[in-house]
Every structure is written in C-alpha cells, then in structure tokens.
Short mmCIF file of C-alpha atoms and ligand atoms in Angstrom, two decimals:
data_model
loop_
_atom_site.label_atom_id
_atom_site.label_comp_id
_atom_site.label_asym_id
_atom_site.label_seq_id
_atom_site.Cartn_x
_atom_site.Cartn_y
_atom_site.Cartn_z
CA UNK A 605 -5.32 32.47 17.22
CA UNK A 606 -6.12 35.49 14.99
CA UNK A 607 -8.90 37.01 13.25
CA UNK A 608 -10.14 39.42 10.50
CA UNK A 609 -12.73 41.02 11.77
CA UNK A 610 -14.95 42.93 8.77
CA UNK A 611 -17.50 44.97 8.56
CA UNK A 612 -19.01 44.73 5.04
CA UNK A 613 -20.29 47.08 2.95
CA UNK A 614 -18.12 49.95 2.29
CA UNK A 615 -16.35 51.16 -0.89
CA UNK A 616 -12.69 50.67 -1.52
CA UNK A 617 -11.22 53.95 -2.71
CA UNK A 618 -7.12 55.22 -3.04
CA UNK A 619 -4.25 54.14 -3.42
CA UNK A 620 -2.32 51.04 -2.70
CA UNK A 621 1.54 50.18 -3.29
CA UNK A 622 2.00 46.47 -4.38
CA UNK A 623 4.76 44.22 -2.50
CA UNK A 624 7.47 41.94 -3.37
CA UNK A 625 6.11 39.11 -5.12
CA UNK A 626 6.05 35.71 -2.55
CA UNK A 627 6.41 33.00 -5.44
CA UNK A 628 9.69 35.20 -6.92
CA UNK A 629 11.11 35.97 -3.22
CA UNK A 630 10.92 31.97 -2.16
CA UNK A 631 12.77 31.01 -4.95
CA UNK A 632 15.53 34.04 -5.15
CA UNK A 633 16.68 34.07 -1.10
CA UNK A 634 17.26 29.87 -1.17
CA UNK A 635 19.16 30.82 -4.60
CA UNK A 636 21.60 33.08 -3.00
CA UNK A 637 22.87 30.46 -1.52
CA UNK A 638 24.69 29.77 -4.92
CA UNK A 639 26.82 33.01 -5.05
CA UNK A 640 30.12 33.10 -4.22
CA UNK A 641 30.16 36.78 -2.53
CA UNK A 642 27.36 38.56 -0.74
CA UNK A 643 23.71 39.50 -2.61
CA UNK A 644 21.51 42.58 -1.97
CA UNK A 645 18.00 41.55 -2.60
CA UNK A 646 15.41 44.60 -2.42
CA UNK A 647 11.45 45.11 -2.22
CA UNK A 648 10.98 41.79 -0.09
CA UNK A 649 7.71 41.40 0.74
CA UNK A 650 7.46 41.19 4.75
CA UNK A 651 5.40 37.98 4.92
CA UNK A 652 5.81 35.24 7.24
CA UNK A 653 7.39 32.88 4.06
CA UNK A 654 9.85 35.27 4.06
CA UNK A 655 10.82 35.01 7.87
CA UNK A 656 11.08 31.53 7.49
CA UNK A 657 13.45 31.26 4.54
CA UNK A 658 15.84 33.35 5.93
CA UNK A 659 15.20 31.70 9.86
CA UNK A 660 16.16 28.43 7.71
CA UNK A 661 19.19 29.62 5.75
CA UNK A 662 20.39 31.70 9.15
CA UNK A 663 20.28 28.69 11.17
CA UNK A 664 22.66 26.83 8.33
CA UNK A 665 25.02 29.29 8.74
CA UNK A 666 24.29 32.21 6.26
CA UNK A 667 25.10 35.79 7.41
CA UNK A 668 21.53 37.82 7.40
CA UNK A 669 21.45 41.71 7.54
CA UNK A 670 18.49 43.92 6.95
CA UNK A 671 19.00 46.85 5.47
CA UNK A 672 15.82 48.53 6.07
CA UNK A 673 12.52 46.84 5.41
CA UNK A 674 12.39 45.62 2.32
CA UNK A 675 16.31 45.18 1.16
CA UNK A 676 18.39 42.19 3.03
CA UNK A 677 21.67 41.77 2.86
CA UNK A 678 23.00 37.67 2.69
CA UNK A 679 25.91 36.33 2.48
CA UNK A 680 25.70 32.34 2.32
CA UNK A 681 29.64 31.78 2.42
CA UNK A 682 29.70 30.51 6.15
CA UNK A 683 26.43 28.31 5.32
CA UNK A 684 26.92 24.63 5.84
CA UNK A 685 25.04 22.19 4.61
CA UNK A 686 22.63 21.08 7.19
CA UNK A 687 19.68 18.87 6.74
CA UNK A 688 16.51 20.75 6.74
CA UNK A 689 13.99 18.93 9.13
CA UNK A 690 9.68 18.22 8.88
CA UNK A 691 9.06 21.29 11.17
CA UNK A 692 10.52 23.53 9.05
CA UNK A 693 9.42 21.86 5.49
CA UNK A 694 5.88 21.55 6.48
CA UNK A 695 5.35 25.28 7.15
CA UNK A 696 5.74 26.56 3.11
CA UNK A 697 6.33 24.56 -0.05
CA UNK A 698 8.63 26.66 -1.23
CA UNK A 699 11.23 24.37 1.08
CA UNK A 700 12.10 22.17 -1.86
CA UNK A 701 14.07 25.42 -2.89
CA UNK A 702 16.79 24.13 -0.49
CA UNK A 703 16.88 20.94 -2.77
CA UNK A 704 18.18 22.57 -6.18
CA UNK A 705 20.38 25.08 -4.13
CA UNK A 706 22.08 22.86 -2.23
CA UNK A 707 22.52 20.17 -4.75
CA UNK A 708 23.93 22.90 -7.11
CA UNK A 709 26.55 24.13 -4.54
CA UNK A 710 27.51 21.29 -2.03
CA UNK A 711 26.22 17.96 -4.47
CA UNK A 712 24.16 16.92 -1.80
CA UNK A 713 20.67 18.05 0.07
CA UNK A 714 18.52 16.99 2.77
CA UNK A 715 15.03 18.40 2.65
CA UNK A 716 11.95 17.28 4.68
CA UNK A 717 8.86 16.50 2.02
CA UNK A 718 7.48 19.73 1.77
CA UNK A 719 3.97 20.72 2.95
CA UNK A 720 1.87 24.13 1.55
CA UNK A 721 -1.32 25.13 1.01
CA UNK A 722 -3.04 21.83 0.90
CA UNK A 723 -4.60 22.10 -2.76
CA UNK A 724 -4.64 17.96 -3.32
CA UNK A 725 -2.01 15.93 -4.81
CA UNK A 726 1.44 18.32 -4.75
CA UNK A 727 3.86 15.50 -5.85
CA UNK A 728 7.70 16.04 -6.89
CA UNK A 729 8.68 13.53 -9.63
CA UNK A 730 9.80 15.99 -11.61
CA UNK A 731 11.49 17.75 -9.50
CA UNK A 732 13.26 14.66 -8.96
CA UNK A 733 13.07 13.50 -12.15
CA UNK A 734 15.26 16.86 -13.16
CA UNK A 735 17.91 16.27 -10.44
CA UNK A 736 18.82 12.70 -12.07
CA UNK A 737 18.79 13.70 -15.45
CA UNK A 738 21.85 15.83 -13.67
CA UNK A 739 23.39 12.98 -12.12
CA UNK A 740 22.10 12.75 -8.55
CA UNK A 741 21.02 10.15 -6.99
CA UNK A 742 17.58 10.97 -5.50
CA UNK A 743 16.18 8.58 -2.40
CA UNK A 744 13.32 9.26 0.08
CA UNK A 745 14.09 7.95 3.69
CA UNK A 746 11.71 8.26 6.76
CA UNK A 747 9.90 11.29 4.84
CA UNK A 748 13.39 13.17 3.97
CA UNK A 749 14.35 13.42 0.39
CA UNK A 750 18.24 12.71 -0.39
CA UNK A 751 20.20 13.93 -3.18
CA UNK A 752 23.98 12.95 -4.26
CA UNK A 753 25.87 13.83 -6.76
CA UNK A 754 29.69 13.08 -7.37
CA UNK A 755 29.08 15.86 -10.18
CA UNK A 756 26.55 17.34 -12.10
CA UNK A 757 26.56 17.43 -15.71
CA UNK A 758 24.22 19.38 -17.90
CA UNK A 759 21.56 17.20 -19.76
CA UNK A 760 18.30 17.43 -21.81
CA UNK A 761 15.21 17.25 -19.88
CA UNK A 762 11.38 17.45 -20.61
CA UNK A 763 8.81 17.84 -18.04
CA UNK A 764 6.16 15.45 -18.40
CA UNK A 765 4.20 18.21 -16.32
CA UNK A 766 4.27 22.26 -16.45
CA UNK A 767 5.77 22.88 -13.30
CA UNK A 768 6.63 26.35 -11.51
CA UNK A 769 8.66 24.35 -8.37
CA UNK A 770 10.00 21.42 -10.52
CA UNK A 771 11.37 24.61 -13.28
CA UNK A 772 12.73 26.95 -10.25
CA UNK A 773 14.76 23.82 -9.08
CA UNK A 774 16.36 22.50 -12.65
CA UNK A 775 17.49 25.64 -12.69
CA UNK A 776 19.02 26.11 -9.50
CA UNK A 777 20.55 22.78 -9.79
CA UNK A 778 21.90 23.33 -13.21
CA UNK A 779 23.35 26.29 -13.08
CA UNK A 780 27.07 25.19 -11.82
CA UNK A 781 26.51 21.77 -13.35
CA UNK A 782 29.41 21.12 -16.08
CA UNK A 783 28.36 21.88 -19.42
CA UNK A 784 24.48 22.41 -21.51
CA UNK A 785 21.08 22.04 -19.87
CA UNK A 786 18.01 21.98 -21.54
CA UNK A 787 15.01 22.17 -19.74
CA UNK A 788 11.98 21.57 -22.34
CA UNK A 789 8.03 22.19 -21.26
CA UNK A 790 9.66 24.38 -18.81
CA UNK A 791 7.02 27.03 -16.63
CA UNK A 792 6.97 30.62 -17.93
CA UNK A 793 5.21 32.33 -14.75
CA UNK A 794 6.82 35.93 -14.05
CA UNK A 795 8.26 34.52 -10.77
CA UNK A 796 10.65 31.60 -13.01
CA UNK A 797 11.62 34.61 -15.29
CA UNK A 798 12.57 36.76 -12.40
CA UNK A 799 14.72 33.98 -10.64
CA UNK A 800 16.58 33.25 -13.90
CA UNK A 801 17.42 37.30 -13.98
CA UNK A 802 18.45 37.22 -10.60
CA UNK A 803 20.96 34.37 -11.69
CA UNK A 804 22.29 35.87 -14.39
CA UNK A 805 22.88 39.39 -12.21
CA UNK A 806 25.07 37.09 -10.30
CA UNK A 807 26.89 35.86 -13.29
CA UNK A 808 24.82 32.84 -14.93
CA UNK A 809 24.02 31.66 -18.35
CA UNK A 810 20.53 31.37 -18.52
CA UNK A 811 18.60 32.36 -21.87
CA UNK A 812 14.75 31.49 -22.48
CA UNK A 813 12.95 31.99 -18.66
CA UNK A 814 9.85 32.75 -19.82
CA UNK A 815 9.34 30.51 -22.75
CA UNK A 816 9.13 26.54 -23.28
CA UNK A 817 12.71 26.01 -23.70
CA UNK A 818 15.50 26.97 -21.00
CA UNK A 819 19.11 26.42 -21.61
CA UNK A 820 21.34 26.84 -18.79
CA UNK A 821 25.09 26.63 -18.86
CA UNK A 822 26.62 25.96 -16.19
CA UNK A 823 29.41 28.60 -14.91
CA UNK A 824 31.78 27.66 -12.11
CA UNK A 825 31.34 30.91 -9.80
CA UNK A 826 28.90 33.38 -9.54
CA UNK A 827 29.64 36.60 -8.09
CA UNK A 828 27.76 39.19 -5.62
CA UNK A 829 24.38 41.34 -7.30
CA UNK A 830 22.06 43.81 -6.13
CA UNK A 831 18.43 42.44 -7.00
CA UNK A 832 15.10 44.19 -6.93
CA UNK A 833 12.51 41.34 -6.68
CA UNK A 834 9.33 41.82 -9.01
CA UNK A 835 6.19 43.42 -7.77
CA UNK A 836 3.63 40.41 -6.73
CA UNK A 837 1.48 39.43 -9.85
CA UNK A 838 -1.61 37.97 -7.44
CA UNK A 839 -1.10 40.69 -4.41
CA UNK A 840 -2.11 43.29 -7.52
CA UNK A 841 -4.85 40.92 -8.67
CA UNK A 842 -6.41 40.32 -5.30
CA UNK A 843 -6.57 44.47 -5.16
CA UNK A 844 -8.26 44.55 -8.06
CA UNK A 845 -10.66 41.51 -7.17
CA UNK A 846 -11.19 43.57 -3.90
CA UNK A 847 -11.85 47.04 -5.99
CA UNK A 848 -14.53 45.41 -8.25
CA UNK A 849 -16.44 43.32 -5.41
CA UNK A 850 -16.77 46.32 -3.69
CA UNK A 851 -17.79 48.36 -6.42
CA UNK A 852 -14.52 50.99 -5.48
CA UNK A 853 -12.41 52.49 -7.39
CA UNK A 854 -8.36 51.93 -6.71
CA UNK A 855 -5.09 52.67 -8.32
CA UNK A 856 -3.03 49.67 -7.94
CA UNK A 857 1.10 51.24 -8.00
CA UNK A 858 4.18 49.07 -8.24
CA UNK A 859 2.42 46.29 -10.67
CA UNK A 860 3.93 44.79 -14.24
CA UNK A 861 0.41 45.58 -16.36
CA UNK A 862 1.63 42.63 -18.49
CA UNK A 863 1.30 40.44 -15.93
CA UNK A 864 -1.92 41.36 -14.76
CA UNK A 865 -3.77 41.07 -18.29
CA UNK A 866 -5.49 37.68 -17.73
CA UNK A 867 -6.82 39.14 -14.77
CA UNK A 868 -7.81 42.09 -16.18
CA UNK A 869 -9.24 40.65 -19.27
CA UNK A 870 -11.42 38.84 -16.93
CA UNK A 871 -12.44 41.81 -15.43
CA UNK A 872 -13.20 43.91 -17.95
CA UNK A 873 -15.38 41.14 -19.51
CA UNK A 874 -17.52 41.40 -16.60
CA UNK A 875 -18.35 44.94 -17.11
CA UNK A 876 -15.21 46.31 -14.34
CA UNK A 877 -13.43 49.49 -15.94
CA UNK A 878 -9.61 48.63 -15.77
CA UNK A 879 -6.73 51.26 -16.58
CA UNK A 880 -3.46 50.71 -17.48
CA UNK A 881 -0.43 52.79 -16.63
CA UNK A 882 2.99 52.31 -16.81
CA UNK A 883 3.24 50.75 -13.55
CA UNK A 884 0.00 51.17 -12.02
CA UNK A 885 -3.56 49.85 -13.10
CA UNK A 886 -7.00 52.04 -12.21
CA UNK A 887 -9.74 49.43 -11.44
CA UNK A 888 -13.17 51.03 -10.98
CA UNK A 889 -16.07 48.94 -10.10
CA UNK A 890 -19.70 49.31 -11.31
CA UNK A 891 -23.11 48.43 -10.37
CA UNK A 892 -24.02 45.24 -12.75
CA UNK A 893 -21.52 42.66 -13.19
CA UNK A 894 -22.45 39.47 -15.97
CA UNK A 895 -20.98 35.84 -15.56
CA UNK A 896 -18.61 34.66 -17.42
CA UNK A 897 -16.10 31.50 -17.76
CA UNK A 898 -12.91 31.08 -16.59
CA UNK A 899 -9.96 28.28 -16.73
CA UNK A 900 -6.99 28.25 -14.63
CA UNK A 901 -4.18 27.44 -17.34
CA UNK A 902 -0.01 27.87 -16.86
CA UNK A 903 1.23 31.52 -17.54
CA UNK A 904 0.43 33.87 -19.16
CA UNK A 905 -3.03 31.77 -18.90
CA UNK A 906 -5.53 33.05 -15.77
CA UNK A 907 -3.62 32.11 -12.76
CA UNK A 908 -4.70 29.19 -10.36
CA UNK A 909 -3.20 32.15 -7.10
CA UNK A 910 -6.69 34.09 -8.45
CA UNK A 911 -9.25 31.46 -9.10
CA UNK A 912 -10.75 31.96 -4.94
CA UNK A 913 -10.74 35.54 -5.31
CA UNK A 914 -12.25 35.96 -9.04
CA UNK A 915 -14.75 33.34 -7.16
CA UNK A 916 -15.49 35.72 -4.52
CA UNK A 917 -16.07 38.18 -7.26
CA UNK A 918 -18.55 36.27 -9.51
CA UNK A 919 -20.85 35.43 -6.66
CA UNK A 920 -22.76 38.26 -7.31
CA UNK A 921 -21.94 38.73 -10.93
CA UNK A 922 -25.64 38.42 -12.62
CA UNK A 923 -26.12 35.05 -14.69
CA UNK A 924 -23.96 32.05 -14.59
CA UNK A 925 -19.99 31.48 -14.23
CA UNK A 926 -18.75 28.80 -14.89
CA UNK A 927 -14.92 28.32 -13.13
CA UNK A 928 -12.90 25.46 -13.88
CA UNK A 929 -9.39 24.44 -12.14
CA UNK A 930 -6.78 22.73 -14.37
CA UNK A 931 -4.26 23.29 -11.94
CA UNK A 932 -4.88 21.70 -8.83
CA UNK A 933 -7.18 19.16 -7.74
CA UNK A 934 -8.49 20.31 -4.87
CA UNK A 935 -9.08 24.02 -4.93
CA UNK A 936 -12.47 24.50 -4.21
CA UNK A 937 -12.18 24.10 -0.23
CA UNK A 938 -13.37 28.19 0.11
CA UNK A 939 -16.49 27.04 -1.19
CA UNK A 940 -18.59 26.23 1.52
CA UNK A 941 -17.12 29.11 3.26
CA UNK A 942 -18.63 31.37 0.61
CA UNK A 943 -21.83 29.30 0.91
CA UNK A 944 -22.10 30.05 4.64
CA UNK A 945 -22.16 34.01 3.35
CA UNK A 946 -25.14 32.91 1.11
CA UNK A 947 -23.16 32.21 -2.50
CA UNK A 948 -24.65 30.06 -4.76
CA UNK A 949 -21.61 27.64 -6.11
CA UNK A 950 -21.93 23.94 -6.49
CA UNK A 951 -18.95 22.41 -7.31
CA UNK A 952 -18.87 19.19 -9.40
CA UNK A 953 -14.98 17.85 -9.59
CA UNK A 954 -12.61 20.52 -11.41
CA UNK A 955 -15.73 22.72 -12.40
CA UNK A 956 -17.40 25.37 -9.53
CA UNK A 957 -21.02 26.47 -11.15
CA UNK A 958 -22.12 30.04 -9.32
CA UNK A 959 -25.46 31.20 -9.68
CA UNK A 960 -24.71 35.05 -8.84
CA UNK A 961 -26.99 36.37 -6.09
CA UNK A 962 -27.85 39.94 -5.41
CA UNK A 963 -25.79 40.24 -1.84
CA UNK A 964 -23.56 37.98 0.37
CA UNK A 965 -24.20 38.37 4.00
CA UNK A 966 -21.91 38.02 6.89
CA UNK A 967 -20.76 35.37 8.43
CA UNK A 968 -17.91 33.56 10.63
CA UNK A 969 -15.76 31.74 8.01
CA UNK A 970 -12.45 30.53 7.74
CA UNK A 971 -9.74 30.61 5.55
CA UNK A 972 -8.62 27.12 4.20
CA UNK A 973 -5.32 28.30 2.66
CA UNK A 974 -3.70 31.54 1.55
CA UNK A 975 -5.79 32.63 -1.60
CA UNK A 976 -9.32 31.10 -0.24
CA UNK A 977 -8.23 33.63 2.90
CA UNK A 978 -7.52 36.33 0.76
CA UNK A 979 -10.97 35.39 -1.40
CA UNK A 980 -12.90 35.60 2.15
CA UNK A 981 -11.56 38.81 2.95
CA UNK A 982 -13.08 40.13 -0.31
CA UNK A 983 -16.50 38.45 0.16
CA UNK A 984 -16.72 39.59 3.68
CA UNK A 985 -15.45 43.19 2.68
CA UNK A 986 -18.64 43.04 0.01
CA UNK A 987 -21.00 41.48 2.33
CA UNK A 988 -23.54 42.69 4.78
CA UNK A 989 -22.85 42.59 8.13
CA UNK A 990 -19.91 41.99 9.82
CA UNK A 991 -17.84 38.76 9.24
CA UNK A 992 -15.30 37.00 11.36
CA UNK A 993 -12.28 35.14 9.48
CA UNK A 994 -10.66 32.47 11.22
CA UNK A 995 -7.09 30.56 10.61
CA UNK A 996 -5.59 33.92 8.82
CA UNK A 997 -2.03 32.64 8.87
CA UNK A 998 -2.41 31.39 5.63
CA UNK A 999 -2.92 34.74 4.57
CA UNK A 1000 0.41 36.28 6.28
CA UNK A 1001 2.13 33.60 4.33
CA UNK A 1002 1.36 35.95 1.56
CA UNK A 1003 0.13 39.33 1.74
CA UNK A 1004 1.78 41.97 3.60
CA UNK A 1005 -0.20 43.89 6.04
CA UNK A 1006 -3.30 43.26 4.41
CA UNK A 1007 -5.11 44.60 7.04
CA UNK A 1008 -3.48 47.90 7.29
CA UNK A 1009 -3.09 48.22 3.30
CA UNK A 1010 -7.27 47.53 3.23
CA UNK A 1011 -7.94 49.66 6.33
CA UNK A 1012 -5.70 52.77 4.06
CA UNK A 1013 -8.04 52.26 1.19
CA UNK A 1014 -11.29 52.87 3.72
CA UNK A 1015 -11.87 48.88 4.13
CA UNK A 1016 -13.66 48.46 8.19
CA UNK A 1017 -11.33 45.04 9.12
CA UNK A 1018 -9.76 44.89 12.27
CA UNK A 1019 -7.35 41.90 13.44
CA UNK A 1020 -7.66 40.59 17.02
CA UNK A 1021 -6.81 37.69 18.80
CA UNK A 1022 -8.80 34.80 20.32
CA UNK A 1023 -7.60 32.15 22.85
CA UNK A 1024 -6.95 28.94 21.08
CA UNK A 1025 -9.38 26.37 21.78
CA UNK A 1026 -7.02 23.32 21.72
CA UNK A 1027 -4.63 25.20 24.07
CA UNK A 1028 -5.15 24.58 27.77
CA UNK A 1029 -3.97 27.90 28.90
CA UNK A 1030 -5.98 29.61 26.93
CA UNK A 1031 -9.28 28.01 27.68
CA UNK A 1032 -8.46 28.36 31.54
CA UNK A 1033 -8.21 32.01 30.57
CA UNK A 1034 -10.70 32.00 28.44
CA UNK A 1035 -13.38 30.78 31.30
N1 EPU B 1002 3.21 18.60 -10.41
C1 EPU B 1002 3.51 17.28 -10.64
N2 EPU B 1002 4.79 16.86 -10.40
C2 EPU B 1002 5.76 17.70 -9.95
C3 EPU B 1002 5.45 19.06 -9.72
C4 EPU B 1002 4.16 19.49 -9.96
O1 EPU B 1002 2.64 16.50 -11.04
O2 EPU B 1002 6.89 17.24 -9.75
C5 EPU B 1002 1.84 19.09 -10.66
C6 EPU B 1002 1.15 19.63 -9.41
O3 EPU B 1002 0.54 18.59 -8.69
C7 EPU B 1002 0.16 20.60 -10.02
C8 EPU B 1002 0.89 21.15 -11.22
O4 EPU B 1002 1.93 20.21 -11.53
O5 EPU B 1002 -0.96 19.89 -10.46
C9 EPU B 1002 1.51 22.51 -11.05
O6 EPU B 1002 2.32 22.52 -9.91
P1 EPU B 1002 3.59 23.47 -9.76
O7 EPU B 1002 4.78 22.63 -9.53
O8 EPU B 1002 3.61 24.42 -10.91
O9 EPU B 1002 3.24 24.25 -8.45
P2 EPU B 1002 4.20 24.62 -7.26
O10 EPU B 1002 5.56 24.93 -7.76
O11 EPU B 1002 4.05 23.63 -6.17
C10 EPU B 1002 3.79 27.18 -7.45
C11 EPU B 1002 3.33 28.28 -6.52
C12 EPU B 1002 1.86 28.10 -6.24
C13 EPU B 1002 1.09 28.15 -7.55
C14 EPU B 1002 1.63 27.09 -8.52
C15 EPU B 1002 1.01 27.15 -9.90
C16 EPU B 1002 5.30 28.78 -5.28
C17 EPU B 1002 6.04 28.71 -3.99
N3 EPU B 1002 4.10 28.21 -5.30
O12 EPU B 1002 3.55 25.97 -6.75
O13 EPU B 1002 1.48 29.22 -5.45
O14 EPU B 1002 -0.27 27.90 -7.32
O15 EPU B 1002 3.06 27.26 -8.67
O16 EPU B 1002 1.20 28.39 -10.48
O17 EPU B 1002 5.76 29.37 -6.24
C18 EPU B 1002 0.14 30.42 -3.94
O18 EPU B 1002 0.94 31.35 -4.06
O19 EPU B 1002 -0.97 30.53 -3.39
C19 EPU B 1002 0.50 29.12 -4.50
C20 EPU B 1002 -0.11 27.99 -4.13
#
C-alpha cells in the first residue's frame, strides 16, 4: 500500500508541463483497434489506465511498441477478438471502450460490466441502447455484456441522457457501419471531440464532435495516422486548484485555455488572478478568497472531474459556497475526509454547503476515488501540519507523477509504502 505523505503549508511556485489527457487516451488506444494499418499515438499520459489498456489490447493480440515515453506505436491487425474478463473490467470504466471497438470491427464483443471510480449509479442503457439502434443484439450473461451483429447499419439515435462513454461508443461502433448515423443529444467534452479527430486522421467521416448533433458515415477501411492526444483538461485544472489553495503562483504549459474557462471563470470569481496564453495559463493566488456557487453541468459547463478539487479550494474561501453535483449521484464521498482536516461542508443530497474556515489542519485521510485523491492532495498541500493520504491508486489512474510534478513546483509530499493490513505477509513483517 502507498502513501502521500505532505507537509502543508508551503507555496506552489514554477512551472509545470500538462500530460496527455486520461478521458481522450482511454477512448483513442481501444479505437485503434479499428484501423486497418498501424497508428502512432503521441503525448500519452503515463498513468496506470494507460498500462492497462494497452496490457488488455496486447494480450488480444495487438502489436505494442513504445517509442519513447509518451508516443506508442500499435498495430491491432493480429488482434483477435477475445472476451475481456471482470478482472480486467473492474479496474477502469473506460473498459466499455472494447464494446464499440470491437462491435465496429469483428460484429461481436465480450466485455465484463465495467467498474470505475465508484460515483453511484454508472448504468449503460445507452450505451446499449446505441448499439441496437445499429443492429446488435445486446444481452447481459453472468455479469458479461454480449453484442452481435450480422451487420451494422447507420441509424438515428437520441440519447435520453448526455453521455461522454455512451457518445465515445456510438461512435466507435458506427463508424464502419453501412451508411448515415446520427447521434442526437450527443456529449461535447474535449475528450469526444478529440476521439472523433483521431478517427477522421485515420480516414473517417465524422462531422459535429463537439456539438449536439454527430453524423457519422460509415467508411469501409481506415488507414494508419500519427495522433497527438490533447493536453488533459482536469490535470491543468487540478494545477490551478493546487496554485490558488496554496496561495502560489504557477504557469500551467501544454493546456487548451478554451477548455479551462469554466474553471477559470470560477477562479477568478473568487478573487484568484488567472492568465491566459496561447498554451499556457498563469494562476496566481491571493490572500482573501469569497464563496461562491458552482454546478457541475455537461461541457463546456464546470466539469464534474473538478467539483473535489474546487471543494478543496472553497474550504477556506471566506463566506458561503454553495456546490451542487448534476452529474453523479454520489460525489461527495471526499467530504468527510476534508472534515477530518477541519472543513466545514455539510452535504444534503446533490448540494455540499461549506462554511469557509480560516485554515485546514493535517490529518491522515484517504482518497475515495481519483479526483477526491487529487482534491486531498490539495487540502493537505494547504493545510497545517503534515498529512498522510491513503489508497492513492486512484490517483495514478490519472495523474502522472503527481508527486514529482508537485515536489518540482516546491510542494513537501513524499510517497512511501506501508505493509498492507489485510495481507498476511505483510503484517508478519510488519510486527
Ligand atoms: N448515464 C446513464 N446511462 C448511460 C450512461 C451514462 O444514465 O448509459 C448517466 C451516468 O450515470 C451519469 C451521466 O449519465 O449520471 C454522465 O455519465 P457519462 O456516461 O457521461 O460518464 P462516463 O462516460 O462514465 C466520463 C469520464 C468521467 C467523467 C464523466 C462525465 C471517462 C473514462 N470517464 O465517464 O471521468 O466524470 O464522463 O464527464 O471518460 C474522471 O476522470 O475522474 C471521471 C470519472
């Protein structure tokens, strides 16, 4: 088991150099899997999500080369079609990936239910619902979903829901189905746009990622590309979370400004100074923060990804915020974690209430899933004393080398390992 260990207290100052973005990388290795030749996909984040999508598509079959650190070289043409079992699925939801991909290039797919950050109810109807509307038949069986199709054929399809996953897969499923697709209520995060470039690099006929209304038509082959994958959105936001608890002053390179201005609206309303460049933002911190409102909405709304770490930001943001999750139903788990550090939040259903106090203080906490982690990090780093964070997996899902990009911008966070309680072995050793 591993731990953040932080010492609170200090001022984030310097430079940082954004990643891949997670969400856009999940969705564009699985999609490879469509091409016909070999893809070059570049600036992939090194996150543990990323290790497992390409363990998952190696162990199928596909040929996996890494060209340096952040460029891999696939080529899916060996790749068989292999069921993809629970262990696998329940480590990431971006699993159900394999599910459009598949379907779109062998007419069939296997794919454990996914698991995730656990954030309440995660269903897939309309994933599913998407996948008929192409002419699969869609049947879950001792927890695996099945898909078969004789053929796909483009159709007209509105999602009853605004869905990043359910989006991603229409897509991926419709673009070698015969003939017109229309997705309608379709997601228009950064990550769906990027995909849907990535696709048409290869040789796709996608117009409208990044609007309500995608049309897809399907193509028969789609040839080799060379793909940079966009910077990630909520690695740049958690920075700038991370700049303004701390009261530091950081220029954020290798960001989209566009897609950071919800989060830096936010900001700014609280009294943060926030600079835009061409592909960099200056966030300097200051002394009085005010409360304010926020509301987790679809893009280019605030994004769910930054509601824990905007959180962590408010707690000591004079006055009262009010935070309200239309996203998710249950992502409010970091809360008594930020309690233990002495926030003042109640949380009554989709709305948190924070009274902002004049200091957190330290304490041992643990991260519930990836963006509560990455919202503890920035309490502890803002807190006084020094603060243990537990279960930080869930944040190597997501962030690369968080701890050494923190420790370059002055942050005192070390991460060390503790024997796992629930492991024999390690107790024995541990006595
Ligand atoms: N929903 C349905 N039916 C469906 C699909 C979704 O009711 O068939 C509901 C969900 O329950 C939720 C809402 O629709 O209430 C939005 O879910 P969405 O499908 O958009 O989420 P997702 O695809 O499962 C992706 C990101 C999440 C991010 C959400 C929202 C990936 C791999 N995951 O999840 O990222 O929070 O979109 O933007 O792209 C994270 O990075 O920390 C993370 C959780």
């Amino acid at each position: 088991m591993e731990k953040y260990i932080v010492k609170g207290g200090g001022k984030l100052s310097g430079e940082v150099v954004v990643s891949g973005a997670k969400n856009a990388v999940v969705a564009i290795l699985p999609a490879t899997i469509l091409s016909d030749e070999p893809c070059v996909i570049e600036n992939i984040p090194s996150i543990s999500d990323v290790t497992i999508t390409l363990q998952i598509m190696s162990e199928m079959g596909a040929k996996i080369r890494m060209i340096n650190k952040t460029t891999v070289e696939i080529d899916t043409r060996p790749l068989q079609n292999m069921p993809i079992p629970y262990e696998k699925a329940k480590l990431m939801r971006a699993t159900t990936y394999f599910l459009g991909t598949l379907l779109g290039r062998f007419h069939s797919a296997h794919v454990s239910m996914p698991g995730g950050c656990n954030l309440g109810d995660r269903p897939i109807d309309q994933h599913l619902k998407c996948f008929s509307a192409l002419g699969a038949q869609c049947e879950l069986d001792k927890g695996m979903i099945n898909l078969r199709a004789d053929k796909l054929i483009g159709n007209q399809i509105f999602f009853d829901k605004n869905s990043v996953g359910a989006t991603i897969n229409g897509i991926m499923a419709a673009v070698k189905a015969e003939g017109l697709t229309i997705i309608e209520n379709a997601a228009k995060e950064p990550h769906v746009v990027d995909l849907a470039n990535c696709l048409n690099s290869m040789g796709a006929d996608i117009i409208g990622a990044g609007t309500d209304v995608i049309k897809i038509r399907g193509v028969k082959e789609l040839h080799g590309t060379t793909y940079s994958v966009i910077p990630d959105q909520i690695e740049a936001g958690t920075f700038m979370a991370a700049a303004a608890a701390t009261r530091g002053n950081l220029l954020i390179k290798n960001v989209i400004p566009k897609h950071l201005e919800p989060i830096t609206n936010k900001l700014l309303k609280i009294g943060v100074q926030v600079e835009q460049y061409d592909d960099a933002v200056r966030v300097i911190g200051g002394d009085n923060y005010v409360g304010t409102t926020i509301k987790t909405q679809p893009h280019p709304g605030f994004p769910t990804d930054m509601q824990p770490q905007m959180a962590a930001v408010l707690t000591c943001a004079r006055g009262t915020s009010m935070v309200t999750e239309s996203i998710f139903d249950n992502r409010f788990r970091y809360v008594d974690e930020l309690r233990r550090m002495g926030a003042n939040i109640s949380v009554e259903g989709r709305v948190a209430v924070i009274e902002g106090v004049d200091q957190l203080k330290c304490a041992p906490v643990k991260a519930t899933d990836l963006r509560a982690g990455a919202a503890l990090i920035i309490a502890a780093l803002s807190a006084e004393g020094t603060s243990e964070i537990y279960d930080i997996f869930h944040v190597e899902r997501g962030y690369e080398n968080m701890e050494i990009k923190l420790k370059s911008l002055g942050a005192n966070i070390v991460k060390a390992s503790e024997p796992d309680p629930n492991n024999e072995v390690s107790q024995k050793k541990a006595i």
